PDB file of C-alpha atoms in Angstrom:
ATOM      1  CA  GLN A 196      60.832 128.789 165.318  1.00 36.00           C
ATOM      2  CA  ALA A 197      59.634 130.384 168.558  1.00 40.00           C
ATOM      3  CA  LYS A 198      57.419 132.672 166.453  1.00 41.00           C
ATOM      4  CA  GLY A 199      55.698 129.703 164.816  1.00 42.00           C
ATOM      5  CA  MET A 200      55.151 128.086 168.174  1.00 40.00           C
ATOM      6  CA  SER A 201      53.517 131.207 169.600  1.00 40.00           C
ATOM      7  CA  GLU A 202      51.232 131.463 166.562  1.00 42.00           C
ATOM      8  CA  ALA A 203      50.160 127.863 167.081  1.00 44.00           C
ATOM      9  CA  ALA A 204      49.161 128.743 170.651  1.00 50.00           C
ATOM     10  CA  ASN A 205      46.665 131.359 169.435  1.00 73.00           C
ATOM     11  CA  GLY A 206      43.514 129.524 168.411  1.00 82.00           C
ATOM     12  CA  SER A 207      41.022 130.982 165.961  1.00 89.00           C
ATOM     13  CA  LEU A 208      37.562 130.189 164.605  1.00 94.00           C
ATOM     14  CA  THR A 209      36.752 130.207 160.904  1.00 95.00           C
ATOM     15  CA  THR A 210      33.927 128.923 158.725  1.00 97.00           C
ATOM     16  CA  HIS A 211      32.924 128.627 155.116  1.00 97.00           C
ATOM     17  CA  VAL A 212      29.599 127.814 153.471  1.00 98.00           C
ATOM     18  CA  LEU A 213      29.137 125.735 150.324  1.00 98.00           C
ATOM     19  CA  ASN A 214      25.871 125.493 148.368  1.00 98.00           C
ATOM     20  CA  THR A 215      25.786 121.783 147.557  1.00 97.00           C
ATOM     21  CA  ALA A 216      22.843 122.234 145.157  1.00 95.00           C
ATOM     22  CA  THR A 217      25.084 124.246 142.823  1.00 95.00           C
ATOM     23  CA  GLY A 218      28.525 123.171 144.024  1.00 97.00           C
ATOM     24  CA  LEU A 219      29.411 126.837 144.492  1.00 97.00           C
ATOM     25  CA  PRO A 220      30.332 128.885 147.575  1.00 98.00           C
ATOM     26  CA  ALA A 221      27.410 130.572 149.335  1.00 98.00           C
ATOM     27  CA  ALA A 222      28.119 134.313 149.062  1.00 97.00           C
ATOM     28  CA  GLY A 223      26.337 137.027 151.039  1.00 97.00           C
ATOM     29  CA  LEU A 224      25.118 134.737 153.812  1.00 97.00           C
ATOM     30  CA  ALA A 225      24.973 136.266 157.318  1.00 97.00           C
ATOM     31  CA  VAL A 226      26.832 134.390 160.065  1.00 98.00           C
ATOM     32  CA  HIS A 227      26.414 135.210 163.774  1.00 98.00           C
ATOM     33  CA  LEU A 228      28.642 133.980 166.601  1.00 98.00           C
ATOM     34  CA  ALA A 229      27.328 133.912 170.170  1.00 97.00           C
ATOM     35  CA  GLN A 230      28.777 132.622 173.426  1.00 95.00           C
ATOM     36  CA  LEU A 231      26.742 130.936 176.139  1.00 95.00           C
ATOM     37  CA  GLN A 232      26.860 132.897 179.373  1.00 93.00           C
ATOM     38  CA  GLU A 233      27.269 130.939 182.575  1.00 80.00           C
ATOM     39  CA  GLN A 234      24.152 132.329 184.210  1.00 75.00           C
ATOM     40  CA  GLY A 235      20.718 131.505 182.882  1.00 68.00           C
ATOM     41  CA  LEU A 236      21.538 129.939 179.519  1.00 82.00           C
ATOM     42  CA  ARG A 237      21.694 133.367 177.893  1.00 93.00           C
ATOM     43  CA  TRP A 238      23.511 133.777 174.585  1.00 95.00           C
ATOM     44  CA  MET A 239      25.645 136.864 174.053  1.00 95.00           C
ATOM     45  CA  GLU A 240      26.267 137.719 170.402  1.00 96.00           C
ATOM     46  CA  LEU A 241      29.934 138.402 169.782  1.00 96.00           C
ATOM     47  CA  VAL A 242      30.145 139.146 166.085  1.00 96.00           C
ATOM     48  CA  GLN A 243      28.247 139.098 162.800  1.00 97.00           C
ATOM     49  CA  ARG A 244      29.891 138.561 159.436  1.00 97.00           C
ATOM     50  CA  TRP A 245      28.819 137.943 155.838  1.00 97.00           C
ATOM     51  CA  THR A 246      30.348 135.376 153.554  1.00 98.00           C
ATOM     52  CA  ASP A 247      32.295 136.647 150.551  1.00 98.00           C
ATOM     53  CA  GLU A 248      32.252 135.322 146.974  1.00 98.00           C
ATOM     54  CA  ASP A 249      34.324 132.348 148.180  1.00 98.00           C
ATOM     55  CA  GLY A 250      31.783 131.501 150.916  1.00 98.00           C
ATOM     56  CA  ARG A 251      34.234 132.624 153.598  1.00 97.00           C
ATOM     57  CA  CYS A 252      34.374 135.505 156.053  1.00 95.00           C
ATOM     58  CA  PRO A 253      37.081 137.001 158.257  1.00 93.00           C
ATOM     59  CA  PRO A 254      37.800 134.906 161.365  1.00 94.00           C
ATOM     60  CA  LEU A 255      34.902 134.917 163.814  1.00 96.00           C
ATOM     61  CA  LEU A 256      37.437 134.646 166.614  1.00 92.00           C
ATOM     62  CA  ALA A 257      40.799 136.084 165.695  1.00 87.00           C
ATOM     63  CA  PRO A 258      43.969 134.445 167.009  1.00 84.00           C
ATOM     64  CA  GLY A 259      44.097 134.908 170.760  1.00 85.00           C
ATOM     65  CA  GLN A 260      40.377 135.768 171.167  1.00 88.00           C
ATOM     66  CA  ALA A 261      39.060 132.263 171.830  1.00 90.00           C
ATOM     67  CA  GLU A 262      38.097 131.288 175.370  1.00 91.00           C
ATOM     68  CA  ALA A 263      36.978 127.926 176.695  1.00 92.00           C
ATOM     69  CA  GLY A 264      33.179 127.710 176.608  1.00 93.00           C
ATOM     70  CA  THR A 265      30.092 126.908 174.588  1.00 94.00           C
ATOM     71  CA  TYR A 266      29.425 128.815 171.383  1.00 96.00           C
ATOM     72  CA  LYS A 267      26.771 128.961 168.686  1.00 97.00           C
ATOM     73  CA  LEU A 268      27.134 129.788 165.015  1.00 98.00           C
ATOM     74  CA  ARG A 269      23.871 130.851 163.364  1.00 98.00           C
ATOM     75  CA  PHE A 270      23.720 130.910 159.588  1.00 98.00           C
ATOM     76  CA  ASP A 271      20.815 132.910 158.105  1.00 97.00           C
ATOM     77  CA  THR A 272      19.992 130.498 155.312  1.00 97.00           C
ATOM     78  CA  ALA A 273      16.424 131.647 154.484  1.00 96.00           C
ATOM     79  CA  ALA A 274      17.544 135.093 153.296  1.00 96.00           C
ATOM     80  CA  TYR A 275      20.303 133.466 151.242  1.00 97.00           C
ATOM     81  CA  TRP A 276      17.892 131.080 149.475  1.00 97.00           C
ATOM     82  CA  GLN A 277      15.299 133.840 148.981  1.00 96.00           C
ATOM     83  CA  GLY A 278      18.011 135.905 147.301  1.00 95.00           C
ATOM     84  CA  LEU A 279      18.423 133.041 144.822  1.00 95.00           C
ATOM     85  CA  GLY A 280      14.664 132.811 144.276  1.00 96.00           C
ATOM     86  CA  ARG A 281      14.477 129.440 146.068  1.00 94.00           C
ATOM     87  CA  ASP A 282      12.292 128.156 148.867  1.00 94.00           C
ATOM     88  CA  SER A 283      14.022 126.379 151.726  1.00 95.00           C
ATOM     89  CA  PHE A 284      12.988 124.217 154.635  1.00 96.00           C
ATOM     90  CA  TYR A 285      15.419 125.589 157.245  1.00 96.00           C
ATOM     91  CA  PRO A 286      15.090 129.337 157.985  1.00 96.00           C
ATOM     92  CA  PHE A 287      18.463 129.257 159.735  1.00 97.00           C
ATOM     93  CA  VAL A 288      21.021 126.720 160.878  1.00 98.00           C
ATOM     94  CA  GLU A 289      22.443 126.812 164.392  1.00 98.00           C
ATOM     95  CA  VAL A 290      25.580 124.874 165.219  1.00 97.00           C
ATOM     96  CA  VAL A 291      26.404 124.678 168.932  1.00 96.00           C
ATOM     97  CA  PHE A 292      29.903 123.575 169.911  1.00 96.00           C
ATOM     98  CA  THR A 293      32.310 123.646 172.829  1.00 94.00           C
ATOM     99  CA  ILE A 294      35.812 125.062 172.817  1.00 94.00           C
ATOM    100  CA  THR A 295      37.870 123.147 175.365  1.00 93.00           C
ATOM    101  CA  ASP A 296      41.328 124.210 174.173  1.00 92.00           C
ATOM    102  CA  PRO A 297      41.374 127.903 173.168  1.00 91.00           C
ATOM    103  CA  ALA A 298      44.815 127.419 171.582  1.00 91.00           C
ATOM    104  CA  GLN A 299      43.421 125.193 168.826  1.00 90.00           C
ATOM    105  CA  LYS A 300      42.482 126.482 165.397  1.00 90.00           C
ATOM    106  CA  LEU A 301      38.835 125.580 164.745  1.00 93.00           C
ATOM    107  CA  HIS A 302      37.203 125.513 161.319  1.00 95.00           C
ATOM    108  CA  LEU A 303      33.472 124.743 161.062  1.00 97.00           C
ATOM    109  CA  PRO A 304      32.281 124.382 157.461  1.00 97.00           C
ATOM    110  CA  LEU A 305      28.589 124.289 156.560  1.00 98.00           C
ATOM    111  CA  LEU A 306      27.240 122.515 153.478  1.00 98.00           C
ATOM    112  CA  ILE A 307      23.728 123.648 152.553  1.00 98.00           C
ATOM    113  CA  SER A 308      20.966 122.833 150.111  1.00 97.00           C
ATOM    114  CA  PRO A 309      17.324 123.968 150.321  1.00 96.00           C
ATOM    115  CA  TYR A 310      16.287 120.837 152.248  1.00 96.00           C
ATOM    116  CA  SER A 311      19.414 119.685 154.076  1.00 97.00           C
ATOM    117  CA  TYR A 312      22.587 120.785 155.765  1.00 98.00           C
ATOM    118  CA  THR A 313      25.763 119.170 157.055  1.00 98.00           C
ATOM    119  CA  THR A 314      28.507 120.472 159.290  1.00 97.00           C
ATOM    120  CA  TYR A 315      31.711 119.029 160.643  1.00 96.00           C
ATOM    121  CA  ARG A 316      34.844 120.036 162.455  1.00 95.00           C
ATOM    122  CA  GLY A 317      37.350 120.874 159.769  1.00 90.00           C
ATOM    123  CA  SER A 318      41.009 121.718 159.963  1.00 82.00           C
TER     124      SER A 318
END
């Protein structure tokens, strides 16, 4: 039981992307994670991943890597839609969020279509 408790204390950050126009996962979409630096509102990119055939990628922050602070996920949606031969209104989607408790597991899904997007804090 102590093992399970220690795992719960190691927060992580995951995402997945769903194409709501087709109802299918968005594969091959680039996802960037950046952290806001305390001085001068400068973003420092931490990692870049690509979604797999299930619209998911390895954790953007692995267990134990999260720190309190402000972060930004940028999803490169234009290249994804172009790859499908579709025009889109949003060239990318940026989701800015704050981690207050680094021990929590955070999941931020993104639902996209060529002319809209939705995000929420998942579990």
